[in-house]
XYZ file of N, CA and C in Angstrom:
420
model
N 120.480 76.507 92.501
C 119.139 76.134 92.932
C 118.417 77.350 93.505
N 118.781 77.785 94.695
C 118.161 78.962 95.308
C 119.168 80.107 95.271
N 118.985 81.001 94.321
C 119.907 82.122 94.175
C 119.350 83.428 94.723
N 118.024 83.508 94.808
C 117.371 84.725 95.292
C 116.340 84.358 96.344
N 116.600 84.790 97.576
C 115.714 84.496 98.698
C 115.033 85.778 99.141
N 113.732 85.696 99.395
C 112.968 86.846 99.878
C 112.677 86.660 101.355
N 113.115 87.603 102.156
C 112.840 87.592 103.588
C 111.868 88.718 103.897
N 110.693 88.365 104.392
C 109.700 89.362 104.795
C 109.893 89.647 106.278
N 109.988 90.928 106.632
C 110.199 91.273 108.033
C 109.308 92.423 108.464
N 108.883 92.353 109.720
C 108.155 93.470 110.332
C 108.844 93.914 111.619
N 110.018 93.337 111.883
C 110.770 93.697 113.077
C 110.347 92.967 114.337
N 109.359 92.089 114.243
C 108.894 91.331 115.406
C 109.924 90.274 115.796
N 109.723 89.668 116.967
C 110.618 88.593 117.402
C 110.612 87.441 116.402
N 109.434 87.093 115.897
C 109.330 86.005 114.924
C 110.083 86.356 113.643
N 109.971 87.601 113.212
C 110.673 88.039 112.004
C 112.183 88.059 112.218
N 112.614 88.437 113.406
C 114.052 88.441 113.711
C 114.612 87.022 113.665
N 113.864 86.075 114.189
C 114.291 84.671 114.143
C 114.349 84.185 112.689
N 113.349 84.561 111.900
C 113.351 84.199 110.483
C 114.549 84.837 109.776
N 114.874 86.066 110.156
C 116.028 86.753 109.562
C 117.316 85.995 109.849
N 117.468 85.516 111.071
C 118.661 84.730 111.411
C 118.795 83.527 110.485
N 117.691 82.812 110.285
C 117.706 81.633 109.407
C 117.942 82.034 107.951
N 117.290 83.114 107.523
C 117.449 83.569 106.148
C 118.869 83.993 105.829
N 119.483 84.702 106.746
C 120.870 85.144 106.554
C 121.804 83.939 106.491
N 121.608 82.997 107.390
C 122.441 81.789 107.394
C 122.270 80.998 106.100
N 121.030 80.839 105.655
C 120.758 80.093 104.427
C 121.366 80.800 103.213
N 121.186 82.107 103.123
C 121.756 82.864 102.003
C 123.279 82.752 101.992
N 123.887 82.791 103.169
C 125.335 82.668 103.272
C 125.805 81.302 102.778
N 125.127 80.252 103.216
C 125.510 78.894 102.825
C 125.325 78.651 101.329
N 124.278 79.244 100.744
C 123.973 79.022 99.332
C 124.662 80.014 98.402
N 125.239 81.063 98.974
C 125.787 82.121 98.139
C 124.691 82.884 97.411
N 123.532 82.963 98.028
C 122.359 83.590 97.414
C 122.244 85.059 97.809
N 121.484 85.796 97.024
C 121.131 87.170 97.364
C 119.906 87.137 98.262
N 119.944 87.908 99.331
C 118.813 88.005 100.255
C 118.097 89.325 99.998
N 116.842 89.228 99.583
C 116.010 90.403 99.343
C 115.145 90.609 100.582
N 115.363 91.693 101.295
C 114.626 91.979 102.527
C 113.480 92.926 102.189
N 112.266 92.489 102.499
C 111.070 93.284 102.229
C 110.349 93.578 103.529
N 110.032 94.840 103.738
C 109.223 95.243 104.883
C 108.066 96.076 104.352
N 106.880 95.827 104.900
C 105.676 96.482 104.399
C 105.103 97.409 105.459
N 104.906 98.652 105.062
C 104.212 99.620 105.908
C 102.725 99.441 105.626
N 102.012 98.930 106.633
C 100.597 98.613 106.426
C 99.763 99.858 106.203
N 98.882 99.780 105.222
C 97.908 100.826 104.937
C 96.510 100.266 105.155
N 95.535 101.144 105.250
C 94.140 100.727 105.294
C 93.600 100.541 106.689
N 92.342 100.053 106.776
C 91.648 99.956 108.064
C 92.298 98.998 109.052
N 92.866 97.903 108.586
C 93.523 96.963 109.493
C 94.711 97.624 110.179
N 95.452 98.418 109.428
C 96.611 99.104 109.996
C 96.177 100.102 111.052
N 95.086 100.811 110.795
C 94.590 101.794 111.762
C 94.183 101.118 113.058
N 93.631 99.930 112.973
C 93.233 99.185 114.171
C 94.436 98.761 114.996
N 95.562 98.495 114.337
C 96.753 98.017 115.037
C 97.549 99.147 115.672
N 97.387 100.352 115.141
C 98.175 101.470 115.648
C 97.611 101.980 116.963
N 98.482 102.353 117.833
C 98.072 103.005 119.069
C 99.094 104.083 119.392
N 98.888 104.764 120.469
C 99.756 105.896 120.804
C 101.181 105.476 121.143
N 101.384 104.213 121.502
C 102.721 103.759 121.877
C 103.571 103.379 120.669
N 102.926 103.086 119.547
C 103.663 102.681 118.354
C 104.124 103.889 117.572
N 105.266 103.744 116.960
C 105.765 104.808 116.100
C 105.075 104.712 114.739
N 105.487 105.527 113.841
C 104.944 105.558 112.494
C 105.213 104.229 111.778
N 104.197 103.635 111.118
C 104.407 102.354 110.422
C 105.517 102.410 109.375
N 105.654 103.531 108.707
C 106.728 103.687 107.712
C 108.093 103.593 108.389
N 108.246 104.280 109.517
C 109.508 104.227 110.256
C 109.805 102.814 110.738
N 108.775 102.106 111.207
C 108.960 100.726 111.669
C 109.431 99.833 110.530
N 108.847 100.004 109.346
C 109.222 99.189 108.191
C 110.671 99.448 107.787
N 111.046 100.710 107.742
C 112.421 101.071 107.368
C 113.414 100.534 108.392
N 113.108 100.698 109.665
C 113.995 100.220 110.730
C 114.172 98.709 110.661
N 113.080 97.975 110.463
C 113.153 96.512 110.383
C 114.028 96.073 109.213
N 113.846 96.689 108.060
C 114.627 96.321 106.877
C 116.104 96.668 107.057
N 116.380 97.842 107.588
C 117.775 98.265 107.770
C 118.510 97.396 108.787
N 117.839 97.036 109.867
C 118.463 96.190 110.886
C 118.836 94.829 110.285
N 117.945 94.273 109.475
C 118.217 92.985 108.848
C 119.330 93.114 107.811
N 119.312 94.198 107.052
C 120.361 94.429 106.052
C 121.732 94.494 106.716
N 121.834 95.224 107.808
C 123.116 95.347 108.511
C 123.612 93.995 109.007
N 122.707 93.175 109.535
C 123.092 91.841 110.016
C 123.575 90.972 108.859
N 122.897 91.039 107.723
C 123.289 90.246 106.557
C 124.652 90.690 106.030
N 124.861 91.990 105.969
C 126.147 92.503 105.482
C 127.296 92.098 106.397
N 127.047 92.057 107.701
C 128.094 91.607 108.641
C 128.514 90.176 108.344
N 127.568 89.369 107.835
C 127.870 87.978 107.501
C 128.314 87.804 106.049
N 128.529 88.910 105.345
C 129.013 88.839 103.975
C 127.970 88.440 102.951
N 126.704 88.604 103.276
C 125.619 88.224 102.374
C 125.270 89.401 101.465
N 125.085 89.114 100.175
C 124.604 90.115 99.224
C 123.136 90.376 99.558
N 122.784 91.631 99.841
C 121.445 91.934 100.345
C 120.883 93.187 99.686
N 119.574 93.152 99.430
C 118.848 94.328 98.958
C 117.689 94.565 99.917
N 117.191 95.795 99.943
C 116.013 96.082 100.769
C 114.959 96.777 99.927
N 113.712 96.573 100.321
C 112.592 97.237 99.665
C 111.528 97.510 100.721
N 110.949 98.689 100.663
C 109.842 99.057 101.543
C 108.627 99.250 100.656
N 107.544 98.587 101.013
C 106.299 98.736 100.260
C 105.190 99.166 101.201
N 104.095 99.608 100.600
C 102.915 100.031 101.357
C 101.740 99.166 100.935
N 100.921 98.767 101.909
C 99.744 97.980 101.578
C 99.512 96.867 102.567
N 98.903 95.795 102.074
C 98.611 94.612 102.876
C 99.839 93.705 102.806
N 100.454 93.384 103.950
C 101.724 92.654 103.928
C 101.725 91.383 103.083
N 100.752 90.495 103.290
C 100.773 89.233 102.554
C 100.643 89.451 101.044
N 99.870 90.440 100.641
C 99.725 90.728 99.214
C 101.020 91.290 98.638
N 101.676 92.151 99.380
C 102.921 92.753 98.905
C 104.051 91.725 98.819
N 104.096 90.798 99.764
C 105.130 89.753 99.740
C 104.945 88.861 98.518
N 103.719 88.419 98.276
C 103.443 87.561 97.120
C 103.732 88.313 95.820
N 103.328 89.579 95.742
C 103.588 90.381 94.545
C 105.093 90.525 94.297
N 105.856 90.787 95.349
C 107.309 90.915 95.206
C 107.894 89.612 94.669
N 107.451 88.485 95.215
C 107.963 87.183 94.771
C 107.642 86.937 93.303
N 106.441 87.317 92.888
C 106.036 87.112 91.497
C 106.802 88.019 90.538
N 106.999 89.261 90.907
C 107.609 90.221 89.984
C 109.135 90.206 90.007
N 109.733 89.592 91.013
C 111.193 89.582 91.114
C 111.807 88.196 90.993
N 111.025 87.222 90.622
C 111.517 85.865 90.362
C 112.400 85.319 91.481
N 111.942 85.450 92.722
C 112.693 84.854 93.827
C 112.450 83.349 93.853
N 113.364 82.626 94.467
C 113.284 81.169 94.510
C 112.601 80.642 95.762
N 112.588 81.442 96.828
C 112.001 81.010 98.092
C 111.667 82.243 98.923
N 110.603 82.110 99.716
C 110.218 83.161 100.655
C 110.484 82.647 102.062
N 111.034 83.503 102.910
C 111.276 83.163 104.310
C 110.489 84.150 105.155
N 109.682 83.615 106.068
C 108.817 84.473 106.879
C 108.680 83.889 108.279
N 108.601 84.758 109.261
C 108.383 84.321 110.639
C 106.904 84.168 110.921
N 106.600 83.322 111.880
C 105.217 83.155 112.309
C 105.184 83.102 113.826
N 104.195 83.771 114.391
C 104.085 83.835 115.849
C 103.379 82.623 116.423
N 102.801 81.800 115.572
C 102.141 80.596 116.068
C 100.882 80.861 116.862
N 100.119 81.880 116.453
C 98.866 82.186 117.151
C 97.870 81.057 116.956
N 96.962 80.949 117.903
C 95.915 79.939 117.777
C 94.642 80.464 118.413
N 93.600 79.669 118.322
C 92.345 80.019 118.984
C 91.665 81.228 118.382
N 91.013 82.007 119.237
C 90.206 83.139 118.806
C 91.036 84.187 118.075
N 92.234 84.462 118.563
C 93.089 85.458 117.916
C 93.348 85.078 116.460
N 93.615 83.795 116.214
C 93.876 83.332 114.859
C 92.612 83.414 114.003
N 91.468 83.048 114.569
C 90.220 83.085 113.812
C 89.844 84.505 113.405
N 90.105 85.456 114.269
C 89.732 86.839 113.990
C 90.674 87.475 112.977
N 91.958 87.345 113.196
C 92.899 88.087 112.355
C 93.652 87.235 111.348
N 93.561 85.909 111.450
C 94.291 85.060 110.524
C 95.786 85.191 110.708
N 96.517 84.788 109.718
C 97.967 84.808 109.804
C 98.549 85.293 108.484
N 99.416 86.281 108.567
C 100.103 86.770 107.369
C 100.884 85.621 106.737
N 101.618 84.870 107.555
C 102.410 83.749 107.037
C 101.521 82.723 106.337
N 100.373 82.436 106.932
C 99.455 81.457 106.337
C 98.975 81.918 104.963
N 98.644 83.184 104.837
C 98.198 83.721 103.548
C 99.326 83.701 102.521
N 100.541 83.950 102.966
C 101.680 83.884 102.048
C 101.856 82.455 101.552
N 101.793 81.481 102.455
C 101.927 80.072 102.066
C 100.856 79.693 101.047
N 99.635 80.123 101.281
C 98.517 79.783 100.379
C 98.673 80.372 98.984
N 99.264 81.546 98.885
C 99.254 82.271 97.615
C 100.607 82.423 96.935
N 101.662 81.993 97.571
C 103.008 82.194 97.026
C 103.257 81.343 95.784
N 103.992 81.901 94.830
C 104.333 81.153 93.624
C 105.574 80.272 93.792
N 106.196 80.342 94.971
C 107.431 79.600 95.245
C 107.335 78.980 96.639
N 108.251 78.065 96.984
C 108.238 77.497 98.336
C 108.399 78.580 99.404
N 107.776 78.330 100.560
C 107.838 79.264 101.686
C 108.394 78.534 102.900
N 109.448 79.097 103.476
C 110.013 78.588 104.721
C 109.438 79.431 105.849
N 108.674 78.804 106.741
C 108.141 79.530 107.893
C 108.981 79.183 109.105
N 109.313 80.207 109.874
C 110.145 80.045 111.060
C 109.337 80.510 112.252
N 109.083 79.595 113.159
C 108.268 79.915 114.323
C 109.097 80.632 115.390
N 108.453 81.587 116.037
C 109.073 82.309 117.147
C 109.340 81.324 118.278
N 110.355 81.583 119.064
C 110.728 80.678 120.166
C 109.683 80.623 121.259
N 108.919 81.701 121.430
C 107.971 81.757 122.554
C 106.756 80.897 122.355
């Protein structure tokens, strides 16, 4: 049924929680877990960067590698990919071009003005994905 699962991660708490669920699900199903992290490009990325954040490319690589190591510890077959661009577009494109069966993504559960201004990556993935999407809400 589900042999190829796509886990989108940015290293956030919500993504880490989604990774826990994705690794467990892949283990139970004997599925391959494809870990995708996107280094944001463009004006939105520039707005998010500040002096305290490291390089977006480094953040993407670190997030993917941390998830890969956790999956391997649990005996899960795992691949990683780093892409550049708009996260929701890259996740949907990966799902379309790699024939995954399900996408797993964390959501921070934003609401109000913050949600109206910036929207939600998870919401855009749900709207545009060619396959079912499992959203995992952050504990906070």
